[in-house]
Phi, psi and omega in degrees: 000324182297332180296328185287340184263008183281152180295157180300143178083358181288151176259149178247132180244129174261122181247127176261116184279163181305330180278002177095350179283160181244149172220155180241130181219167175268353179254155176301155183293142174239123176071019178215182183255129179280140176232143180291149179247112178260139174080010178256126176247143180255126180252133179294159178300151181280135176300147183303317181298320180292319178299316179295321178298317180293322177295318178297316178299319178297317178297319180295319178295319178296318178296319178296318179298317179295321179295318178297320178296317178296320179297317179296319178297315180299319179296319178296321178297315179298318179296319179295315179299320178297318179294320178299314180298320178297314180296318180296321180292327178289331184259357182303129183209110183304321180294311180294327177298314180297318178297316182295318179296320178296315179299318180297317179299317178296320179298315183292339177281345174093182178079017181252130178296152180052052189307310185300313181294314181294322178297316178300313181295322179296318178296320178297319179296319178297315180297321183289316189261344189253348186244086180285000000 
C-alpha cells in the first residue's frame, strides 16, 4: 500500500536484507542487496478533491442500491397482498364466515383443548372466508 502513495516519478527499491527478508523503499538500499522490480508501477497519491468526489459517488451508489432493494421488497409485498385478496375473494362464503367467527368466539372464551392450535386455525378460517 505504501507504494501507491509515492510521488510521481519516484523509484521503488527492493532491498534484500542479510537475514533474507525484503523491504521496499523509495531510497537506495543500505546494508542489503538491491534487486530489480519488474512489472511494478508507482501511482501518485490521489488528490483530496478527487478522493472526496469518489467517496460521494460511492455513497450515492450505495443509497441508490438500498432504494432499489426497498422498492423490490415493497413490490413483492404488494404482489403478495394482491394474491391474498384474490384468494380471499374466491373463498368468501357468508355461511362459513359465520361458522368461523362463532368458532373463534368460542375459542377466545376458553375451555378448548389444544387451545393455541385451534385458535390459530379459527383465525385462519375467519381470514379465509370473511374477507373478500
